[in-house]
Tab-separated table of C-alpha atoms in Angstrom:
chain	number	residue	atom	x	y	z
X	1	MET	CA	38.406	86.259	49.759
X	2	ASN	CA	37.048	87.484	52.554
X	3	VAL	CA	34.618	84.913	54.721
X	4	ILE	CA	32.355	84.688	57.535
X	5	LEU	CA	32.478	81.950	59.453
X	6	ASP	CA	30.659	79.983	62.169
X	7	LEU	CA	33.145	78.349	64.173
X	8	CYS	CA	31.781	75.470	66.408
X	9	ILE	CA	34.977	73.643	67.774
X	10	ILE	CA	33.841	70.719	70.461
X	11	PRO	CA	37.437	68.824	72.920
X	12	ILE	CA	36.762	65.517	73.027
X	13	GLY	CA	37.848	63.121	75.646
X	14	VAL	CA	37.964	66.089	78.339
X	15	GLY	CA	34.224	66.275	80.169
X	16	VAL	CA	31.231	67.646	80.057
X	17	SER	CA	32.549	71.451	80.455
X	18	LEU	CA	33.830	72.360	77.101
X	19	SER	CA	33.963	76.158	78.426
X	20	PRO	CA	37.581	76.791	79.332
X	21	TYR	CA	38.691	75.631	75.928
X	22	VAL	CA	35.789	77.241	73.960
X	23	ALA	CA	37.515	80.733	75.666
X	24	ALA	CA	41.146	79.849	74.715
X	25	CYS	CA	39.846	80.131	71.175
X	26	GLU	CA	38.316	83.175	71.817
X	27	LYS	CA	41.554	84.095	72.713
X	28	VAL	CA	43.074	83.232	69.464
X	29	LEU	CA	40.741	84.857	67.569
X	30	LYS	CA	41.333	88.236	69.197
X	31	GLU	CA	44.625	87.790	69.115
X	32	ALA	CA	44.421	87.248	65.563
X	33	GLY	CA	42.631	90.926	65.165
X	34	LEU	CA	39.405	88.904	63.792
X	35	LYS	CA	35.968	90.890	63.892
X	36	MET	CA	34.122	87.637	65.941
X	37	VAL	CA	30.922	87.594	67.878
X	38	LEU	CA	30.579	84.615	70.416
X	39	HIS	CA	26.253	83.177	70.199
X	40	ALA	CA	25.031	79.682	71.670
X	41	SER	CA	26.243	77.430	69.517
X	42	GLY	CA	29.426	78.808	68.008
X	43	THR	CA	31.318	81.757	67.380
X	44	ASN	CA	30.692	84.209	63.941
X	45	ILE	CA	33.911	84.840	62.282
X	46	GLU	CA	34.847	87.717	60.334
X	47	GLY	CA	37.764	88.746	57.859
X	48	GLU	CA	40.238	87.246	55.048
X	49	TRP	CA	40.386	83.580	54.318
X	50	ASP	CA	43.848	82.660	54.812
X	51	LYS	CA	44.014	84.912	58.618
X	52	VAL	CA	40.936	83.328	59.802
X	53	PHE	CA	42.074	79.575	58.813
X	54	ALA	CA	45.137	80.427	60.320
X	55	ALA	CA	43.736	81.257	63.466
X	56	VAL	CA	41.088	78.229	63.137
X	57	LYS	CA	44.468	76.075	62.898
X	58	ARG	CA	45.874	77.974	65.671
X	59	CYS	CA	42.711	76.817	68.248
X	60	HIS	CA	43.299	73.059	67.378
X	61	GLU	CA	46.634	73.610	68.794
X	62	VAL	CA	45.977	75.282	71.502
X	63	VAL	CA	43.079	73.068	72.360
X	64	HIS	CA	45.315	70.043	71.799
X	65	GLN	CA	47.572	71.578	73.990
X	66	MET	CA	45.557	71.887	76.960
X	67	GLY	CA	45.503	68.502	77.005
X	68	ALA	CA	42.169	67.352	74.461
X	69	PRO	CA	43.109	64.213	72.786
X	70	ARG	CA	40.434	64.649	70.047
X	71	ILE	CA	39.099	67.438	68.583
X	72	SER	CA	35.820	67.412	66.418
X	73	THR	CA	34.899	71.475	64.618
X	74	PHE	CA	32.098	72.576	62.315
X	75	ILE	CA	32.446	75.296	60.612
X	76	HIS	CA	30.450	76.899	58.266
X	77	LEU	CA	31.945	80.041	55.920
X	78	GLY	CA	30.583	81.730	53.112
X	79	THR	CA	32.116	83.353	50.521
X	80	ARG	CA	30.553	86.231	48.077
X	81	THR	CA	32.506	87.941	44.607
X	82	ASP	CA	29.102	89.930	44.343
X	83	ARG	CA	29.236	92.510	46.636
X	84	THR	CA	31.062	93.001	50.183
X	85	GLN	CA	29.212	91.276	53.436
X	86	THR	CA	29.699	91.975	57.102
X	87	MET	CA	28.125	89.886	59.629
X	88	ASP	CA	26.565	92.822	60.732
X	89	ASP	CA	25.089	93.177	56.914
X	90	LYS	CA	23.702	89.821	56.632
X	91	ILE	CA	21.307	90.297	60.133
X	92	LYS	CA	20.011	93.536	59.338
X	93	SER	CA	18.816	91.922	56.001
X	94	VAL	CA	16.901	89.693	57.364
X	95	GLU	CA	15.592	92.254	60.326
X	96	GLY	CA	14.799	94.670	57.789
X	97	LYS	CA	12.214	92.103	55.959
X	98	LEU	CA	10.944	90.972	59.398
X	99	GLY	CA	8.467	94.242	59.209
X	100	GLY	CA	7.206	96.124	62.302
X	101	PRO	CA	3.699	96.480	63.776
E	1	MET	CA	48.698	68.020	61.830
E	2	ASN	CA	46.672	65.152	60.188
E	3	VAL	CA	42.871	66.388	59.646
E	4	ILE	CA	39.922	64.128	58.454
E	5	LEU	CA	37.310	66.243	56.967
E	6	ASP	CA	33.809	66.326	55.436
E	7	LEU	CA	33.412	68.945	52.564
E	8	CYS	CA	30.188	70.293	51.336
E	9	ILE	CA	30.331	73.318	49.061
E	10	ILE	CA	26.813	75.009	48.223
E	11	PRO	CA	27.148	77.690	45.257
E	12	ILE	CA	24.454	79.607	45.174
E	13	GLY	CA	22.574	81.754	42.536
E	14	VAL	CA	23.095	79.356	39.810
E	15	GLY	CA	20.192	77.369	40.158
E	16	VAL	CA	19.149	73.764	41.431
E	17	SER	CA	21.379	71.516	39.474
E	18	LEU	CA	25.151	71.708	41.810
E	19	SER	CA	26.559	68.545	40.698
E	20	PRO	CA	28.799	70.392	38.196
E	21	TYR	CA	30.468	72.255	40.852
E	22	VAL	CA	31.094	69.301	43.096
E	23	ALA	CA	32.704	67.635	39.960
E	24	ALA	CA	35.240	70.107	39.698
E	25	CYS	CA	35.677	70.107	43.216
E	26	GLU	CA	36.170	66.625	42.833
E	27	LYS	CA	38.807	67.581	40.666
E	28	VAL	CA	40.848	69.896	42.435
E	29	LEU	CA	41.056	67.549	45.150
E	30	LYS	CA	42.268	64.695	42.914
E	31	GLU	CA	45.061	67.301	41.821
E	32	ALA	CA	45.866	68.127	45.673
E	33	GLY	CA	46.452	64.169	46.116
E	34	LEU	CA	44.386	64.029	48.674
E	35	LYS	CA	42.432	60.634	49.647
E	36	MET	CA	39.036	61.569	49.310
E	37	VAL	CA	35.414	59.579	49.020
E	38	LEU	CA	32.281	61.092	47.835
E	39	HIS	CA	28.741	60.436	49.607
E	40	ALA	CA	25.540	61.796	49.290
E	41	SER	CA	25.665	64.767	51.339
E	42	GLY	CA	29.483	65.972	51.038
E	43	THR	CA	32.749	64.551	50.454
E	44	ASN	CA	35.300	62.687	53.108
E	45	ILE	CA	38.935	64.051	52.478
E	46	GLU	CA	42.218	63.358	54.624
E	47	GLY	CA	45.531	64.810	54.482
E	48	GLU	CA	47.566	67.255	56.651
E	49	TRP	CA	46.159	70.589	57.668
E	50	ASP	CA	47.664	72.983	55.014
E	51	LYS	CA	47.189	70.855	52.288
E	52	VAL	CA	43.655	69.851	53.341
E	53	PHE	CA	42.928	73.495	53.194
E	54	ALA	CA	44.962	75.107	50.512
E	55	ALA	CA	42.645	72.653	48.182
E	56	VAL	CA	39.216	73.624	49.789
E	57	LYS	CA	39.917	77.240	49.353
E	58	ARG	CA	40.977	76.434	45.704
E	59	CYS	CA	37.438	74.897	45.554
E	60	HIS	CA	36.029	78.052	46.497
E	61	GLU	CA	38.116	79.916	43.646
E	62	VAL	CA	37.314	77.813	40.869
E	63	VAL	CA	33.720	77.604	42.122
E	64	HIS	CA	33.332	81.317	41.771
E	65	GLN	CA	35.307	81.346	38.669
E	66	MET	CA	32.553	79.269	36.936
E	67	GLY	CA	30.256	82.043	37.919
E	68	ALA	CA	28.952	81.422	40.876
E	69	PRO	CA	28.357	84.927	42.965
E	70	ARG	CA	28.414	83.386	46.668
E	71	ILE	CA	29.406	79.760	48.020
E	72	SER	CA	28.155	78.594	51.622
E	73	THR	CA	29.816	75.220	52.477
E	74	PHE	CA	30.249	73.568	55.717
E	75	ILE	CA	32.923	71.777	57.056
E	76	HIS	CA	33.015	68.591	59.581
E	77	LEU	CA	36.616	68.054	60.557
E	78	GLY	CA	38.420	66.289	63.551
E	79	THR	CA	41.889	65.858	64.555
E	80	ARG	CA	43.568	63.316	67.170
E	81	THR	CA	46.844	63.645	69.283
E	82	ASP	CA	46.212	60.376	70.874
E	83	ARG	CA	46.889	58.320	67.690
E	84	THR	CA	46.388	57.976	64.064
E	85	GLN	CA	43.362	57.535	62.352
E	86	THR	CA	42.575	56.986	58.667
E	87	MET	CA	38.726	57.496	57.114
E	88	ASP	CA	38.782	53.692	56.689
E	89	ASP	CA	39.590	53.106	60.322
E	90	LYS	CA	36.433	55.514	61.424
E	91	ILE	CA	34.248	53.184	59.591
E	92	LYS	CA	35.881	50.040	61.022
E	93	SER	CA	35.520	50.972	63.572
E	94	VAL	CA	32.158	51.209	64.125
E	95	GLU	CA	31.283	48.514	61.639
E	96	GLY	CA	33.470	46.034	64.377
E	97	LYS	CA	30.797	46.966	66.634
E	98	LEU	CA	27.743	46.246	64.753
E	99	GLY	CA	28.427	42.414	65.620
E	100	GLY	CA	27.450	39.567	63.239
E	101	PRO	CA	24.850	36.513	63.335
D	1	MET	CA	8.496	65.084	52.477
D	2	ASN	CA	11.145	63.427	51.698
D	3	VAL	CA	14.475	63.893	52.745
D	4	ILE	CA	18.382	62.973	53.069
D	5	LEU	CA	19.742	63.628	55.932
D	6	ASP	CA	23.540	63.507	56.909
D	7	LEU	CA	24.016	62.369	61.109
D	8	CYS	CA	27.238	63.340	63.376
D	9	ILE	CA	26.261	62.121	66.983
D	10	ILE	CA	29.041	63.562	69.033
D	11	PRO	CA	28.507	61.701	72.614
D	12	ILE	CA	30.424	64.637	75.165
D	13	GLY	CA	32.006	63.191	78.624
D	14	VAL	CA	32.555	59.652	78.168
D	15	GLY	CA	36.064	59.539	76.624
D	16	VAL	CA	37.417	58.716	73.545
D	17	SER	CA	36.184	56.390	71.831
D	18	LEU	CA	32.833	57.246	70.564
D	19	SER	CA	32.219	53.877	67.988
D	20	PRO	CA	29.776	52.063	70.444
D	21	TYR	CA	27.602	54.909	70.749
D	22	VAL	CA	27.769	55.582	66.985
D	23	ALA	CA	27.264	51.140	66.110
D	24	ALA	CA	24.090	51.586	68.519
D	25	CYS	CA	22.964	54.807	66.567
D	26	GLU	CA	23.054	52.610	63.462
D	27	LYS	CA	20.836	49.863	65.177
D	28	VAL	CA	18.154	52.608	65.826
D	29	LEU	CA	18.191	54.093	62.266
D	30	LYS	CA	18.480	50.088	60.532
D	31	GLU	CA	15.351	49.176	63.147
D	32	ALA	CA	13.623	52.456	62.105
D	33	GLY	CA	13.723	50.966	58.711
D	34	LEU	CA	15.643	53.689	57.326
D	35	LYS	CA	18.048	53.383	54.022
D	36	MET	CA	21.587	54.116	54.925
D	37	VAL	CA	24.896	54.593	54.478
D	38	LEU	CA	27.941	55.028	56.751
D	39	HIS	CA	30.805	56.908	55.618
D	40	ALA	CA	33.928	58.205	57.687
D	41	SER	CA	32.435	61.301	59.521
D	42	GLY	CA	28.677	60.725	59.601
D	43	THR	CA	25.897	58.290	58.292
D	44	ASN	CA	23.781	59.625	55.414
D	45	ILE	CA	20.071	58.438	55.497
D	46	GLU	CA	17.245	58.603	53.197
D	47	GLY	CA	13.775	58.251	54.398
D	48	GLU	CA	9.865	60.164	55.221
D	49	TRP	CA	10.346	63.118	57.219
D	50	ASP	CA	8.586	62.619	60.326
D	51	LYS	CA	10.042	58.608	60.273
D	52	VAL	CA	14.138	59.963	59.933
D	53	PHE	CA	13.171	62.597	63.011
D	54	ALA	CA	11.655	60.288	64.941
D	55	ALA	CA	15.140	58.223	64.845
D	56	VAL	CA	17.238	60.558	65.602
D	57	LYS	CA	15.343	61.687	68.369
D	58	ARG	CA	15.602	57.728	69.251
D	59	CYS	CA	19.599	57.813	68.829
D	60	HIS	CA	19.677	60.790	71.527
D	61	GLU	CA	18.026	59.213	73.620
D	62	VAL	CA	19.778	56.052	73.365
D	63	VAL	CA	23.529	57.458	73.733
D	64	HIS	CA	21.750	59.265	76.815
D	65	GLN	CA	20.886	56.024	78.292
D	66	MET	CA	23.995	54.573	77.343
D	67	GLY	CA	25.756	57.021	79.949
D	68	ALA	CA	26.836	60.263	77.715
D	69	PRO	CA	25.899	63.525	79.608
D	70	ARG	CA	26.130	65.688	76.699
D	71	ILE	CA	24.971	65.327	73.264
D	72	SER	CA	26.346	67.790	70.181
D	73	THR	CA	24.629	66.984	67.160
D	74	PHE	CA	25.535	68.179	63.298
D	75	ILE	CA	22.650	67.074	60.663
D	76	HIS	CA	22.692	68.083	56.942
D	77	LEU	CA	19.819	67.984	55.277
D	78	GLY	CA	17.966	68.407	51.968
D	79	THR	CA	14.611	68.509	50.359
D	80	ARG	CA	13.229	69.060	46.808
D	81	THR	CA	9.781	69.453	45.246
D	82	ASP	CA	11.224	69.819	41.653
D	83	ARG	CA	11.852	65.749	41.235
D	84	THR	CA	12.656	62.682	43.295
D	85	GLN	CA	16.167	62.086	44.233
D	86	THR	CA	18.076	59.508	46.252
D	87	MET	CA	21.152	59.089	48.038
D	88	ASP	CA	22.354	56.486	45.017
D	89	ASP	CA	20.996	60.033	42.612
D	90	LYS	CA	23.720	62.239	44.211
D	91	ILE	CA	26.897	60.661	43.625
D	92	LYS	CA	25.740	59.232	40.176
D	93	SER	CA	25.430	62.739	39.009
D	94	VAL	CA	28.424	63.737	40.543
D	95	GLU	CA	30.040	60.840	38.842
D	96	GLY	CA	28.673	61.806	35.608
D	97	LYS	CA	30.488	65.207	35.339
D	98	LEU	CA	33.642	63.861	36.199
D	99	GLY	CA	34.613	62.024	32.945
D	100	GLY	CA	36.722	59.526	31.694
D	101	PRO	CA	39.828	59.821	29.519
Y	1	MET	CA	13.657	66.389	76.412
Y	2	ASN	CA	14.976	70.325	76.002
Y	3	VAL	CA	17.091	70.866	72.921
Y	4	ILE	CA	19.578	73.840	72.105
Y	5	LEU	CA	19.398	74.347	67.908
Y	6	ASP	CA	21.484	76.276	65.607
Y	7	LEU	CA	19.284	76.020	62.394
Y	8	CYS	CA	20.862	77.445	58.812
Y	9	ILE	CA	18.093	77.308	56.144
Y	10	ILE	CA	19.649	77.766	52.527
Y	11	PRO	CA	17.329	77.812	49.789
Y	12	ILE	CA	18.602	76.664	45.992
Y	13	GLY	CA	17.555	78.213	42.678
Y	14	VAL	CA	16.070	81.483	43.740
Y	15	GLY	CA	19.077	83.269	43.061
Y	16	VAL	CA	21.304	84.801	45.547
Y	17	SER	CA	19.088	87.002	47.875
Y	18	LEU	CA	17.903	84.630	50.711
Y	19	SER	CA	16.689	86.757	53.950
Y	20	PRO	CA	13.303	86.907	52.762
Y	21	TYR	CA	13.431	83.091	53.152
Y	22	VAL	CA	15.402	83.799	56.702
Y	23	ALA	CA	12.828	86.344	57.797
Y	24	ALA	CA	9.904	84.019	56.805
Y	25	CYS	CA	11.708	81.158	58.727
Y	26	GLU	CA	12.243	83.433	62.089
Y	27	LYS	CA	7.834	84.407	61.860
Y	28	VAL	CA	7.448	80.507	61.633
Y	29	LEU	CA	9.922	80.418	64.618
Y	30	LYS	CA	8.267	82.924	66.797
Y	31	GLU	CA	4.311	81.942	65.837
Y	32	ALA	CA	5.735	78.198	67.599
Y	33	GLY	CA	6.359	80.438	70.321
Y	34	LEU	CA	10.542	79.309	70.589
Y	35	LYS	CA	13.072	81.276	72.220
Y	36	MET	CA	15.531	82.346	69.655
Y	37	VAL	CA	18.381	84.818	68.364
Y	38	LEU	CA	19.287	85.188	65.004
Y	39	HIS	CA	22.889	85.703	64.009
Y	40	ALA	CA	25.392	86.023	61.024
Y	41	SER	CA	25.559	82.615	60.124
Y	42	GLY	CA	22.070	81.163	61.169
Y	43	THR	CA	19.482	81.523	64.383
Y	44	ASN	CA	19.581	79.626	67.532
Y	45	ILE	CA	16.708	78.249	69.008
Y	46	GLU	CA	15.819	76.800	72.339
Y	47	GLY	CA	12.954	74.076	73.431
Y	48	GLU	CA	11.426	71.219	73.959
Y	49	TRP	CA	12.648	68.789	71.008
Y	50	ASP	CA	8.918	68.019	69.508
Y	51	LYS	CA	8.369	71.534	69.582
Y	52	VAL	CA	11.732	72.262	67.816
Y	53	PHE	CA	11.386	69.681	65.238
Y	54	ALA	CA	7.601	70.481	64.383
Y	55	ALA	CA	8.770	74.187	63.651
Y	56	VAL	CA	11.553	73.219	61.565
Y	57	LYS	CA	9.823	71.373	59.506
Y	58	ARG	CA	7.248	73.968	59.500
Y	59	CYS	CA	10.302	76.374	57.823
Y	60	HIS	CA	10.744	73.478	55.265
Y	61	GLU	CA	6.880	73.666	54.042
Y	62	VAL	CA	7.066	77.483	53.938
Y	63	VAL	CA	10.035	77.937	52.018
Y	64	HIS	CA	9.332	75.664	49.622
Y	65	GLN	CA	5.902	77.299	49.346
Y	66	MET	CA	7.217	80.631	48.598
Y	67	GLY	CA	8.995	79.116	45.848
Y	68	ALA	CA	12.422	77.131	46.585
Y	69	PRO	CA	12.487	74.002	44.631
Y	70	ARG	CA	15.576	72.881	46.930
Y	71	ILE	CA	16.625	73.550	50.391
Y	72	SER	CA	20.007	72.637	52.050
Y	73	THR	CA	20.152	72.864	55.765
Y	74	PHE	CA	22.242	72.659	58.722
Y	75	ILE	CA	21.418	71.912	62.055
Y	76	HIS	CA	23.610	71.574	64.763
Y	77	LEU	CA	22.307	70.813	68.214
Y	78	GLY	CA	23.042	70.009	71.650
Y	79	THR	CA	20.805	67.724	74.421
Y	80	ARG	CA	21.953	66.967	77.569
Y	81	THR	CA	20.764	64.976	81.043
Y	82	ASP	CA	23.462	66.326	83.610
Y	83	ARG	CA	21.989	69.737	83.940
Y	84	THR	CA	19.336	72.062	82.767
Y	85	GLN	CA	21.303	74.821	80.506
Y	86	THR	CA	19.792	78.017	78.793
Y	87	MET	CA	21.380	79.870	75.155
Y	88	ASP	CA	22.173	82.459	78.101
Y	89	ASP	CA	24.244	80.447	80.229
Y	90	LYS	CA	26.081	78.566	77.529
Y	91	ILE	CA	27.237	82.273	76.190
Y	92	LYS	CA	27.854	82.826	79.981
Y	93	SER	CA	30.048	80.196	81.026
Y	94	VAL	CA	32.233	81.081	78.164
Y	95	GLU	CA	32.376	85.203	78.983
Y	96	GLY	CA	32.980	84.423	82.601
Y	97	LYS	CA	36.467	82.240	81.419
Y	98	LEU	CA	37.717	85.317	79.431
Y	99	GLY	CA	38.441	87.470	82.232
Y	100	GLY	CA	38.178	91.036	83.010
Y	101	PRO	CA	41.115	93.318	82.426
């Protein structure tokens, strides 16, 4: 089962600068060989369910190891059985309906 | 690693009545032996990371098998290494600060 | 337009204990006269759109005033035009499908 | 109060193809003069709190008018008082920590 997942990991108790932790997670996801795109509120990830969630768990482990005593994470994910759809497909599907001049 | 997770599964393409699908997920979670509390916008779940996420995956499989061609799911989860905390602890911690008469 | 909303406000940069901030938000919501139920991962709120979102904004203002330099908030909300539905209705609708022995 | 907000609107009861509704929301946001970036799981929006939430409400109204009897929406938003930060700043802050070759 393939999944398109949006991940937002918030370390708590480490001050206001969270980017070092987000960068560490980006490395975890990259090392897992997952297709991913960073955006302003999270990271879009595409891949096989088990592989994606193993990486999400690894992110939590790494962020705790970096010193965060508490983590709050938000995930939005989608699966579908009617057809194959990539992250690019989803964006193009909307853009195709926005029309031109 | 223990996790407190809030799960909201939205089957897409099956009409407006989603409660049969939510009820099916409740059964999956109960069969998995997880501590859970249904609320108006999702289900709070408490348990060991792998056990919880295996149940979440099973929910997606079951809802697809029930006929939903597409599922959009939202998850909010928390882990902490500084201390053990249950769902009840979290609620009592807030209520204790709301004060009395 | 009525809305059923799930609110989770995470103050960032104030340490690991967030319950004083959640309790302050509970007071804001109560003072706004909104129907609400605290759960382990957030607060369910029911009310008229503008009244609910004015209270959400007030929560952000109050939490910043309490000293949080940064806030990350998650909201899940639902509106429907086909029929009136309360938070209790949503829970009963699922429970009615869980069946008995 | 400025806000960076991630918006994901899911019309329920209109079948599996949601892109026409997402495209309609993109137009609403654009007409509101908000800075926005579409990604695979939602739309990042940046602007003044009241202006942003007026547009979110307008999206719900428009999607209901297009025929969706029910809408489930997920919002992730951030505010901060310690400094001004744009959506681009957030992405660059992470990318700056990912290092080079």
